[in-house]
CSV table of C-alpha atoms in Angstrom, one decimal:
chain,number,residue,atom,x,y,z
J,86,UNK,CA,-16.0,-10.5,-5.6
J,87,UNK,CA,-18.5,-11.8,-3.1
J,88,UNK,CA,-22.4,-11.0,-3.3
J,89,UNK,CA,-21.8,-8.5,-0.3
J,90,UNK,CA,-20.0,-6.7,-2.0
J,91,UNK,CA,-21.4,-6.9,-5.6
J,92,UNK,CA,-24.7,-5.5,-3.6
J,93,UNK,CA,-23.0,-3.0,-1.8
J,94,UNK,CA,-21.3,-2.0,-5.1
J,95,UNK,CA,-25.2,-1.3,-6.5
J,96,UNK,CA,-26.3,1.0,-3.1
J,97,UNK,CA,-23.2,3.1,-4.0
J,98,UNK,CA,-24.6,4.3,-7.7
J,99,UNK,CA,-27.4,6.2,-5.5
J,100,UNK,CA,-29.8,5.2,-8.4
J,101,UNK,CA,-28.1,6.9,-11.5
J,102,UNK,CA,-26.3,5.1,-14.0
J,103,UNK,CA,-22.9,5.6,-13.4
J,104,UNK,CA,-19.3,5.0,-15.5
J,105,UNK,CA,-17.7,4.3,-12.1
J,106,UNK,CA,-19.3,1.6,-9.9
J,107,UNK,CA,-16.9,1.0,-7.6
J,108,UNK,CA,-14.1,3.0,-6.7
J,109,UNK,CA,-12.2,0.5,-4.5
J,110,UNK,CA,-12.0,-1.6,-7.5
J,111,UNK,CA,-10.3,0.5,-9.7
J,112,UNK,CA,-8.0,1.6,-6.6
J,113,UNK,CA,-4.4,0.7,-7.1
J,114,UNK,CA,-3.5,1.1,-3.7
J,115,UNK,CA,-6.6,-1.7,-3.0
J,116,UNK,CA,-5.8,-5.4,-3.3
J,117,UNK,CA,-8.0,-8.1,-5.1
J,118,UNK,CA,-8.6,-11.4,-2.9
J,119,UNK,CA,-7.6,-13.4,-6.3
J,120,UNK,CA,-4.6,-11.7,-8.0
J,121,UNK,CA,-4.8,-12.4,-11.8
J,122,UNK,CA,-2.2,-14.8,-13.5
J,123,UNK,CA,0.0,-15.0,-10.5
J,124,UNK,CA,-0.3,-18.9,-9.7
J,125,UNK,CA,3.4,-19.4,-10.4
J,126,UNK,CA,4.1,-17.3,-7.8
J,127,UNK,CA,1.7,-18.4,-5.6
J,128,UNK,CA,2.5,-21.7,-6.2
J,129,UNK,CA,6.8,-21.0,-5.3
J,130,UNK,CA,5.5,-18.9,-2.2
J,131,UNK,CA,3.0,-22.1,-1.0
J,132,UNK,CA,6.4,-24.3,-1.4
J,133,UNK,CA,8.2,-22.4,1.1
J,134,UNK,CA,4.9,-22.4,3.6
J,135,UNK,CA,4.5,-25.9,2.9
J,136,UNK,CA,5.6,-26.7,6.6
J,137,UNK,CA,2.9,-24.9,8.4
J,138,UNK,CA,0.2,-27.5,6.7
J,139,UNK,CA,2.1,-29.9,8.7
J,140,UNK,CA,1.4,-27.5,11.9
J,141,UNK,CA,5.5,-26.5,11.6
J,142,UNK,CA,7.1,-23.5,11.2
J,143,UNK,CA,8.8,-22.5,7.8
J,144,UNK,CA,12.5,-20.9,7.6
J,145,UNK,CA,13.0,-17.1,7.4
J,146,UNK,CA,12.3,-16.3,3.9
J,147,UNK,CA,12.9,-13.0,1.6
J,148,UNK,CA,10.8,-11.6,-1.4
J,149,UNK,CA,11.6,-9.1,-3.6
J,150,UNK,CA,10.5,-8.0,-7.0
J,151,UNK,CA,10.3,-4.1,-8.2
J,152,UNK,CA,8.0,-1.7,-7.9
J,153,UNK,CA,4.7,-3.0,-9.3
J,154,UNK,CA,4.9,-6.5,-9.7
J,155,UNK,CA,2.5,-7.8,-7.4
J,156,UNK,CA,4.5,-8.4,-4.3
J,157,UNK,CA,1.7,-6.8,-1.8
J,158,UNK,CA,-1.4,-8.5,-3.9
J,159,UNK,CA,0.1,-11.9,-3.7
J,160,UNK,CA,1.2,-12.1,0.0
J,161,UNK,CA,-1.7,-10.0,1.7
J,162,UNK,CA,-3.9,-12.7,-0.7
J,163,UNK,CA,-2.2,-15.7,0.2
J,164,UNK,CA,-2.1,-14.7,4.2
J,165,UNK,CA,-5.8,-13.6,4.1
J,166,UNK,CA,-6.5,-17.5,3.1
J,167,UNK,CA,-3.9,-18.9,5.5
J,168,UNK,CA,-5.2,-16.9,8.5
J,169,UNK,CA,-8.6,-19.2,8.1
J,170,UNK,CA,-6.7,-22.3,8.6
J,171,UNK,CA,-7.5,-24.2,11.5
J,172,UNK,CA,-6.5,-21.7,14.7
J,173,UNK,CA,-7.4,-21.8,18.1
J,174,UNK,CA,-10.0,-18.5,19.2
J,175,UNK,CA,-7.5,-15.9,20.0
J,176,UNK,CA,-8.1,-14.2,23.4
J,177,UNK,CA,-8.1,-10.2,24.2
J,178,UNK,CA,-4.7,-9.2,25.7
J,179,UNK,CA,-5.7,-9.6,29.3
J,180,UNK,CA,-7.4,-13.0,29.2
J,181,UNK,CA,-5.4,-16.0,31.1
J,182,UNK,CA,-7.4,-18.9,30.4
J,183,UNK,CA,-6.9,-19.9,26.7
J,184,UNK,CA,-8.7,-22.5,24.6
J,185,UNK,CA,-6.6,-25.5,22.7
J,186,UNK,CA,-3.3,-24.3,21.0
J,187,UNK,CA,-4.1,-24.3,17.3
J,188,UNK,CA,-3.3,-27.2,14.9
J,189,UNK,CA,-1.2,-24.7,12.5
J,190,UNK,CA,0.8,-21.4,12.8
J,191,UNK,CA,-1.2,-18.0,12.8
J,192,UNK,CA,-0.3,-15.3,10.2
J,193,UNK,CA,0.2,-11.8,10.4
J,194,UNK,CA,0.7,-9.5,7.9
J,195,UNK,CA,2.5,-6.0,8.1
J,196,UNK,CA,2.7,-3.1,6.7
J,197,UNK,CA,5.8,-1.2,7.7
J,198,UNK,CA,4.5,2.0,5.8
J,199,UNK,CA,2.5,2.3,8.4
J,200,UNK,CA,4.3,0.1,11.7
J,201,UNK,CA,7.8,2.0,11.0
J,202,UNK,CA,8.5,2.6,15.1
J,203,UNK,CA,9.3,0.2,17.2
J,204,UNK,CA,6.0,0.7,19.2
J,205,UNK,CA,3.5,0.7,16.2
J,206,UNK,CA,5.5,-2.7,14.8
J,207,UNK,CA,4.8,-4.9,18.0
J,208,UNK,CA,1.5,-3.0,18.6
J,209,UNK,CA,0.5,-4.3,14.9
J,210,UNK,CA,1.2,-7.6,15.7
J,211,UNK,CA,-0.2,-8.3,18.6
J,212,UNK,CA,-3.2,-6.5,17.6
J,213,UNK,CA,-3.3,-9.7,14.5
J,214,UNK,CA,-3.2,-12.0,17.4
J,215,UNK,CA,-6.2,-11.1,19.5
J,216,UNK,CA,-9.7,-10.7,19.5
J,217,UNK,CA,-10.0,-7.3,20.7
J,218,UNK,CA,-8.3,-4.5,19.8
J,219,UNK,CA,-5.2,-3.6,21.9
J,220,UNK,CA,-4.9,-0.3,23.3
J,221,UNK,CA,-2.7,2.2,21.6
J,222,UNK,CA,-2.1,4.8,24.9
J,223,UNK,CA,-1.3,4.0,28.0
J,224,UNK,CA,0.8,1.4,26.9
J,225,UNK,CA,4.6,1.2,26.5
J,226,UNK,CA,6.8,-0.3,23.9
J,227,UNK,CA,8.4,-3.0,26.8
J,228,UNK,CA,4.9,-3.7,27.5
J,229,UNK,CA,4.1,-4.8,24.4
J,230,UNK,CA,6.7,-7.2,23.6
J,231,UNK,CA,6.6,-8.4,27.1
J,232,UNK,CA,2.7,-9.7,26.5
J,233,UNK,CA,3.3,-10.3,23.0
J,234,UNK,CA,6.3,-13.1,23.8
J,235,UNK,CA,3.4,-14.2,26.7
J,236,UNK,CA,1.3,-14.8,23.9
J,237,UNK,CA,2.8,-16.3,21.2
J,238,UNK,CA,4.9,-18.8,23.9
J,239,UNK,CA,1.3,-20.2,24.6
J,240,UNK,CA,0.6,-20.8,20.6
J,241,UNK,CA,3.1,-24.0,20.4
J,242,UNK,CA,2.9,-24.0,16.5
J,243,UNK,CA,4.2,-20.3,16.2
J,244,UNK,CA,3.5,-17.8,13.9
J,245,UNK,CA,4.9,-16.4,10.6
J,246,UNK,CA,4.5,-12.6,10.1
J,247,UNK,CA,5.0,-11.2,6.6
J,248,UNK,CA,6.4,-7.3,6.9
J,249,UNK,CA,6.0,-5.6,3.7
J,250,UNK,CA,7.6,-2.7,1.9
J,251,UNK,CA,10.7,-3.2,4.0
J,252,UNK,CA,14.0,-0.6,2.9
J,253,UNK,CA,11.5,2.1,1.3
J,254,UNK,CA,11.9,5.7,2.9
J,255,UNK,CA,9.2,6.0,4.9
J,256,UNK,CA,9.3,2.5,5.8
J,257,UNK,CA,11.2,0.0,8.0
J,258,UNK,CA,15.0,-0.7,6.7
J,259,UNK,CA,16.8,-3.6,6.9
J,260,UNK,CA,19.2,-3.0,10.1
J,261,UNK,CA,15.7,-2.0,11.7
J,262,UNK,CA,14.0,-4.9,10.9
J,263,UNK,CA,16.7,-7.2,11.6
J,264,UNK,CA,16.6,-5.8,15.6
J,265,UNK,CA,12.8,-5.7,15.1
J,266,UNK,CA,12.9,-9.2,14.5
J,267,UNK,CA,15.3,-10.4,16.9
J,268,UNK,CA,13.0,-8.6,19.5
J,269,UNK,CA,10.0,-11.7,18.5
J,270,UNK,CA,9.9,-14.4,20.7
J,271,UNK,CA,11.8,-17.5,19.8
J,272,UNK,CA,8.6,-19.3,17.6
J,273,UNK,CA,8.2,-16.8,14.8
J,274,UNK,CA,9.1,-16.9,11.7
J,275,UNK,CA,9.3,-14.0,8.9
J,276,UNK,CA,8.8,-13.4,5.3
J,277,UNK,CA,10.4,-9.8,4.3
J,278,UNK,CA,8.9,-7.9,1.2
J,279,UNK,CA,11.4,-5.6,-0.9
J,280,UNK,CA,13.0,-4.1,-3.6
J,281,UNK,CA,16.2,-4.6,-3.2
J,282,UNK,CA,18.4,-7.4,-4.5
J,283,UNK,CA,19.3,-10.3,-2.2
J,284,UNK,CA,22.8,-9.4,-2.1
J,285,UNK,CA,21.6,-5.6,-1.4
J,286,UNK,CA,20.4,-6.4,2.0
J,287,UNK,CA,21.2,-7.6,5.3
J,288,UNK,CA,18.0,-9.4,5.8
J,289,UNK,CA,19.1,-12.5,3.5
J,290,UNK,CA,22.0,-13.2,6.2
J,291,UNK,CA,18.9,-14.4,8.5
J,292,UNK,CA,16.6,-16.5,5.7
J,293,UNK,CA,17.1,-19.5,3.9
J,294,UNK,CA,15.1,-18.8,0.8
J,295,UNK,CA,14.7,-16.0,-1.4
J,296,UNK,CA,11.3,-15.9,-3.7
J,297,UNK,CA,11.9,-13.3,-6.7
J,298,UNK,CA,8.2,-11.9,-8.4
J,299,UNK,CA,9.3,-10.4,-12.0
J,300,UNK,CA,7.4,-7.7,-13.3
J,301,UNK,CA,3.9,-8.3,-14.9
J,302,UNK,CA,4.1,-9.6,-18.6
J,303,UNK,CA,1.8,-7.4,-20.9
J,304,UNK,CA,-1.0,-9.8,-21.1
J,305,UNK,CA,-1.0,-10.3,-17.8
J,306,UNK,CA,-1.2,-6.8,-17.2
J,307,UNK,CA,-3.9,-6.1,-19.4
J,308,UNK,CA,-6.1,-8.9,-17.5
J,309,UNK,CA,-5.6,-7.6,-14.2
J,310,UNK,CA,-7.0,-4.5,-16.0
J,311,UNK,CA,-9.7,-5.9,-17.4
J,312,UNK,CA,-10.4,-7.7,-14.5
J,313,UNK,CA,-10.7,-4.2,-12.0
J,314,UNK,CA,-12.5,-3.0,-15.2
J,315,UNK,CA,-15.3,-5.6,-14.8
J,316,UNK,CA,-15.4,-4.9,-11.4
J,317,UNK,CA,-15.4,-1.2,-11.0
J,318,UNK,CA,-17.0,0.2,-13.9
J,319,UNK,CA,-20.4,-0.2,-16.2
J,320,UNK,CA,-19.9,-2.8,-19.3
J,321,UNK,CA,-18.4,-1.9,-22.1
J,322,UNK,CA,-16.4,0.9,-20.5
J,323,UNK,CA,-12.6,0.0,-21.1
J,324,UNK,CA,-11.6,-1.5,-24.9
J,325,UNK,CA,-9.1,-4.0,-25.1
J,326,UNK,CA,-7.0,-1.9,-26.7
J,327,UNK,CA,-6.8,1.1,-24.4
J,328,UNK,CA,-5.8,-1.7,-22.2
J,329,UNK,CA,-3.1,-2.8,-24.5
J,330,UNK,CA,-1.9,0.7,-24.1
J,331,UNK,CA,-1.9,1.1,-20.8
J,332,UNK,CA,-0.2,-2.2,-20.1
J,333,UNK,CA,2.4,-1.3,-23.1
J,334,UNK,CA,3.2,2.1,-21.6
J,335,UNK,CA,3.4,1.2,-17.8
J,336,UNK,CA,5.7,-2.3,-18.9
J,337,UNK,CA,5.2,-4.3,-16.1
J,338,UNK,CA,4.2,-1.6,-13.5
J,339,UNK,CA,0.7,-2.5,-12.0
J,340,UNK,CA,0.5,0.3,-9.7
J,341,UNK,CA,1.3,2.7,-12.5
J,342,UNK,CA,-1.2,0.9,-15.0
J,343,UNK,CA,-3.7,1.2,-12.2
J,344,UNK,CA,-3.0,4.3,-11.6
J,345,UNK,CA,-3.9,5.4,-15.5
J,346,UNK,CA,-6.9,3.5,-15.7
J,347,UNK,CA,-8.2,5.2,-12.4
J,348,UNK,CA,-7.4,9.0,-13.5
J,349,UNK,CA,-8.9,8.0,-17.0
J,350,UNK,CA,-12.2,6.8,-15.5
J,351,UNK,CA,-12.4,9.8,-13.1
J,352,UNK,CA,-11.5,12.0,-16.4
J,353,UNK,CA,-14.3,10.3,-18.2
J,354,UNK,CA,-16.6,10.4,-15.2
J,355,UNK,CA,-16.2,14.2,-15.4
J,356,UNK,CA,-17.3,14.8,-18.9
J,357,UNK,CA,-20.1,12.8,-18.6
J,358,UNK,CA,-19.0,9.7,-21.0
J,359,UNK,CA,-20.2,6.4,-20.8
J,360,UNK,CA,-16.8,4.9,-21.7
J,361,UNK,CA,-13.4,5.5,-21.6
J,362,UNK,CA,-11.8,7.4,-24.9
J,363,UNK,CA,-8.4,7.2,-25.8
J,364,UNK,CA,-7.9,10.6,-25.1
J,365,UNK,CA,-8.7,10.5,-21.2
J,366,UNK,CA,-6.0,7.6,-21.6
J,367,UNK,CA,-3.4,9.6,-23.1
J,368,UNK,CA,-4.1,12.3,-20.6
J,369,UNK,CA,-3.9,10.2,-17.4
J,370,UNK,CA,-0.5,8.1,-18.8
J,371,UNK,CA,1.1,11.9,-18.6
J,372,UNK,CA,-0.1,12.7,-15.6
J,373,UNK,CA,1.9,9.7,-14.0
J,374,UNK,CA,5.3,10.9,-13.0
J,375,UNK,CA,8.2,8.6,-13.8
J,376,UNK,CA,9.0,7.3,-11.7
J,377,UNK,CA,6.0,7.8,-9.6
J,378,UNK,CA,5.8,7.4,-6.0
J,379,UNK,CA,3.3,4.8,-5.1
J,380,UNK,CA,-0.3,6.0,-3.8
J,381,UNK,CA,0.2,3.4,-0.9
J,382,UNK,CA,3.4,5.6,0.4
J,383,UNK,CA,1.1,9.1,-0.2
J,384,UNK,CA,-2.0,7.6,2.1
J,385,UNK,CA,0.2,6.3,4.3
J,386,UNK,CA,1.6,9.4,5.7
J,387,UNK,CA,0.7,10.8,8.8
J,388,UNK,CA,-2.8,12.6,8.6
J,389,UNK,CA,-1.7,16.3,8.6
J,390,UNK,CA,1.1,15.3,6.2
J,391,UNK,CA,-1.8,13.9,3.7
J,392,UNK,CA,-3.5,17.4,4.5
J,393,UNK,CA,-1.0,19.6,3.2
J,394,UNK,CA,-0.8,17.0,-0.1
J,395,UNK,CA,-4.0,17.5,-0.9
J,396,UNK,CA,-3.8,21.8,-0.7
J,397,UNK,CA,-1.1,20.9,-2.6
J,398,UNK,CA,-2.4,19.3,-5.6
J,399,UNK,CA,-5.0,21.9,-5.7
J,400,UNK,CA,-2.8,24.9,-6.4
J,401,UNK,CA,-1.8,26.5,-10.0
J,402,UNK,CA,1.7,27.1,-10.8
J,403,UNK,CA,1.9,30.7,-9.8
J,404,UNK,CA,0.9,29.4,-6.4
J,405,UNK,CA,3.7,26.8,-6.6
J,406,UNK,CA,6.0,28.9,-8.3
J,407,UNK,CA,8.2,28.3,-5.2
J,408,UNK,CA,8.6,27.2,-1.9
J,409,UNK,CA,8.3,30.5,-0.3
J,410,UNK,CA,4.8,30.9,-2.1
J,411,UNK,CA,3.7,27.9,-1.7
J,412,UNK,CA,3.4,27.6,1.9
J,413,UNK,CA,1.4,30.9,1.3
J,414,UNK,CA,-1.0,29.7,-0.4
J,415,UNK,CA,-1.4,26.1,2.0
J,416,UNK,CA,-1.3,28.5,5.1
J,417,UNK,CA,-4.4,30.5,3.6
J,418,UNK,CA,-6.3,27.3,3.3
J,419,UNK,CA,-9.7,27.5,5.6
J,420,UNK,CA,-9.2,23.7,6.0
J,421,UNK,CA,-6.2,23.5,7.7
J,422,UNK,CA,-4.9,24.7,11.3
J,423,UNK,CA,-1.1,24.7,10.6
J,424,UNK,CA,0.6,28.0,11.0
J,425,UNK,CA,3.4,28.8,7.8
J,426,UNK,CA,6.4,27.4,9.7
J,427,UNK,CA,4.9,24.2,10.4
J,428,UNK,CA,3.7,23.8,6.4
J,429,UNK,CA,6.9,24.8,5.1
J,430,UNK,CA,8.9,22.1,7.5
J,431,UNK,CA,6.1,19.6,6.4
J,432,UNK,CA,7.1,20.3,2.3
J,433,UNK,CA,10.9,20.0,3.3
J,434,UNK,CA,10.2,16.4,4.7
J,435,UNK,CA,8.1,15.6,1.8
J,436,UNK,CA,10.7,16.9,-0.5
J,437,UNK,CA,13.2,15.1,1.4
J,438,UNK,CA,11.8,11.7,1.3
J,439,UNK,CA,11.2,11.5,-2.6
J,440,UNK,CA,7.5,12.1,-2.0
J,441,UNK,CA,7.5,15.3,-4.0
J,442,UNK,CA,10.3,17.1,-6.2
J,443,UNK,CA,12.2,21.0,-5.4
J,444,UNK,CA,12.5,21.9,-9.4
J,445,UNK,CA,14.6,24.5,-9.7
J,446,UNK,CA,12.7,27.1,-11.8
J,447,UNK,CA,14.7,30.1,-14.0
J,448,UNK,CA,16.1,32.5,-12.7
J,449,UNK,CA,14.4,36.1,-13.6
J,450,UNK,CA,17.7,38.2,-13.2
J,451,UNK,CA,19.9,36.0,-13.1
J,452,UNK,CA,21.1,36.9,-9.5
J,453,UNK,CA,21.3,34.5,-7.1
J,454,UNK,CA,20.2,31.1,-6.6
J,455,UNK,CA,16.6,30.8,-8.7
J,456,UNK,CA,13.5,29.4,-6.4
J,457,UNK,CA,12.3,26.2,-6.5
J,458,UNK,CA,9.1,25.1,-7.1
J,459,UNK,CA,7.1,21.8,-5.7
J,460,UNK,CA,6.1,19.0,-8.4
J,461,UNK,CA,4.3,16.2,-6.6
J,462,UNK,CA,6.1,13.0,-7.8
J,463,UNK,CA,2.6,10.7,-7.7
J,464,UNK,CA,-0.6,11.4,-9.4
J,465,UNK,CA,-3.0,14.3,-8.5
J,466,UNK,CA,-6.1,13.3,-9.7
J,467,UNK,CA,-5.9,9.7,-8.3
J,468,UNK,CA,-4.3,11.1,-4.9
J,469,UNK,CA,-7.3,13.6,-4.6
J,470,UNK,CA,-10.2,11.2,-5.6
J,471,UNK,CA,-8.5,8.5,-3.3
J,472,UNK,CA,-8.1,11.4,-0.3
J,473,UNK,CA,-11.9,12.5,-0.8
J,474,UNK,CA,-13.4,9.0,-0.4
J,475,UNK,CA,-11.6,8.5,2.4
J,476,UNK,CA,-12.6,11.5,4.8
C-alpha cells in the first residue's frame, strides 16, 4: 500500500483508536495491487502476454478457476501494471489529430457483472481507451462500435481486453460474448475469466490457450489474510490461529474467508474489543451461506435492486415469514419509493437468479401449498457494512 493511502487510512480513524482502520482493506469484494503467493500464476499468465512486450498481439486466451481462487485479483493486478507500459496519450472520443501509435498493446479490463448489454460492453471499453469520459445518453449502441473500431484501427499494436466473470447469471454468457467479441475490430485480442471447464464452454473454440488458477492452498490463504489484516485493522488484532480457522473452514475460497474475517471485525468493532475473539469468528463462519453468492454479484446489481437487499437484510423472520409479508414490510420502508408490485417482482428476480433462496416454510394446517420465506444466499452483515460505506 502506497503512502497515500496509508495516510488516508489515518484521516479515516477521526482521532479515536479504532479495531478497524481501513474498511476497503478488509473488503472482499476490493482487490490488492500485489495478490499474495500468486507468482506462479502470474508468472503462466505473463507467458501467454509475453508477445505484447515485443509490441504484438497475444492469441485469444481462456482462464478459469472456481469461485474464490483469485481469478479477478490476479488479472485486474497484472492489467493495472500492463496498462502503464509505454502507450501513446489516448484522445477524447471526438479528437482527430492523434499523437504516435504506442510501442505496445493497450489493456482493458471488464467487468461483465456490470457491462452485461451490448451497449454498456462497448461503452466500457471505449471509455478504457480515452481520456475523457464518453457519454452514456445520447448515444447509440452502432455508434459506439462504429468510433470504437475508428479508434482502435488507429492504435497499430491493438489491444487485449480481459472480460471477467463471463457465464455467471447476472453476467455475460458465453454465446453472448462470443458475438460480443466478433463485434471488436479486427486488432483485439481477449482473455475470458470463468468458472466453467474448458470443455464446458464455447469460448475455448476461439482461443489457443487455456490458464487454470486452483483454489488457494491453506497457507496461502491464511497470508492473504494476514496480509488485509495488517492492512485494515490495529496490530495485534487477528491471531494466527483464527486465521488457520478461517482458511481451514473456507478451503480454498478467498472470497468466503474474506468474507468471515470482515463480519468478525465488524462483530468485534461492535462490542467494543480491541481484537478479534474466536467467538466473533465462529459467529461470522455461520453467517456465510454455502454456497454463498459473492458480494461482487450483490453490489453489482442495479441500484434499486441493492435497495430492496438492504430492507431485506434488516427484517426479522416474522417479517420474512413469506413472500407476501415480506414485500410488506420493504413497501413500508420510509427509504424507498417502490410501490408493493414493483418490490415483489424485484424479490422474484432476485430469487430467480440465485441471489437469495424461496425456503419453503411448514405448513400451519396443512392445507395447501405452505409460503415461502426469503433467505439471502450472501452475508448480511458484510452486504450491509459494504452497502453503508458506499452511499
Amino acid at each position: 500500500m502506497d503512502i497515500e493511502a496509508r495516510i488516508k487510512r489515518r484521516q479515516r480513524r477521526n482521532g479515536e483508536p479504532r479495531l478497524i482502520r481501513d474498511y476497503e482493506s478488509l473488503s472482499p469484494v476490493v482487490h490488492i495491487e500485489e495478490p499474495a503467493d500468486r507468482g506462479p500464476v502470474l508468472e503462466r499468465l505473463l507467458d501467454h502476454l509475453d508477445p505484447v512486450f515485443d509490441g504484438q498481439l497475444p492469441p485469444n486466451a481462456y482462464v478459469y478457476g472456481p469461485s474464490g481462487s483469485g481469478k479477478s485479483a490476479v488479472v485486474t493486478a497484472l492489467f493495472a501494471n500492463l496498462e502503464r507500459l509505454p502507450t501513446e496519450q489516448q484522445a477524447i472520443i471526438h479528437t482527430t489529430t492523434r499523437a504516435q501509435p504506442p510501442t505496445s498493446p493497450s489493456f482493458v479490463y471488464i467487468d461483465a457483472r456490470r457491462t452485461a448489454s451490448e451497449f454498456a460492453f462497448y461503452h466500457a471499453v471505449l471509455d478504457s481507451l480515452v481520456e475523457d469520459s464518453v457519454p452514456e445518453h445520447g448515444i447509440g449502441t452502432e455508434t459506439l462500435r462504429t468510433r470504437l473500431h475508428d479508434l482502435v484501427r488507429e492504435q497499430r499494436t491493438g489491444v487485449v481486453v480481459a472480460v471477467d466473470h463471463v457465464g455467471e447469471s447476472e453476467s455475460i454468457d458465453s454465446p453472448e460474448l462470443v458475438d460480443r467479441f466478433a463485434g471488436l475490430p479486427s486488432n483485439v485480442s481477449w482473455l475470458a475469466i470463468g468458472r466453467d471447464a474448458p470443455e464446458a464452454t464455447e469460448l475455448t473454440r476461439y482461443t489457443a490457450t487455456t490458464v487454470h488458477i486452483e483454489p488457494y492452498q491453506r497457507q496461502m490463504l491464511v497470508d492473504v489474510l494476514m496480509t488485509r489484516t495488517s492492512d485494515g485493522l490495529a496490530q495485534q488484532a487477528l491471531d494466527h490461529g483464527l486465521a488457520r480457522r478461517i482458511a481451514d473452514w473456507a478451503d480454498g475460497n478467498a472470497h468466503d474467508a474474506l468474507a468471515a474475517l470482515f463480519i468478525a471485525a465488524e462483530l468485534a468493532q461492535r462490542a467494543d474489543q480491541d481484537r478479534i475473539t474466536k467467538a466473533n469468528v465462529d459467529d461470522a463462519i455461520a453467517e456465510v451461506p454455502d454456497p454463498c453468492v459473492s458480494l461482487g454479484v450483490v453490489l453489482a446489481l442495479p441500484a434499486n435492486r441493492q435497495a430492496v437487499l438492504r430492507e431485506l437484510v434488516d427484517l426479522s423472520e416474522d417479517e420474512r415469514s413469506s413472500v407476501t409479508a415480506t414485500t410488506e414490510a420493504i413497501s413500508a420502508a420510509e427509504s424507498l419509493d417502490l410501490s408493493p408490485g414493483t418490490v415483489k417482482r424485484f424479490l422474484y428476480e432476485l430469487a430467480e437468479s440465485g441471489v437469495v433462496d424461496r425456503v419453503a416454510a411448514r405448513a400451519t394446517n396443512g392445507q395447501g401449498r405452505p409460503p415461502s420465506r426469503l433467505e439471502p444466499r450472501f452475508p448480511p452483515t458484510a452486504f450491509r457494512r459494504l452497502y453503508d460505506l458506499g452511499q
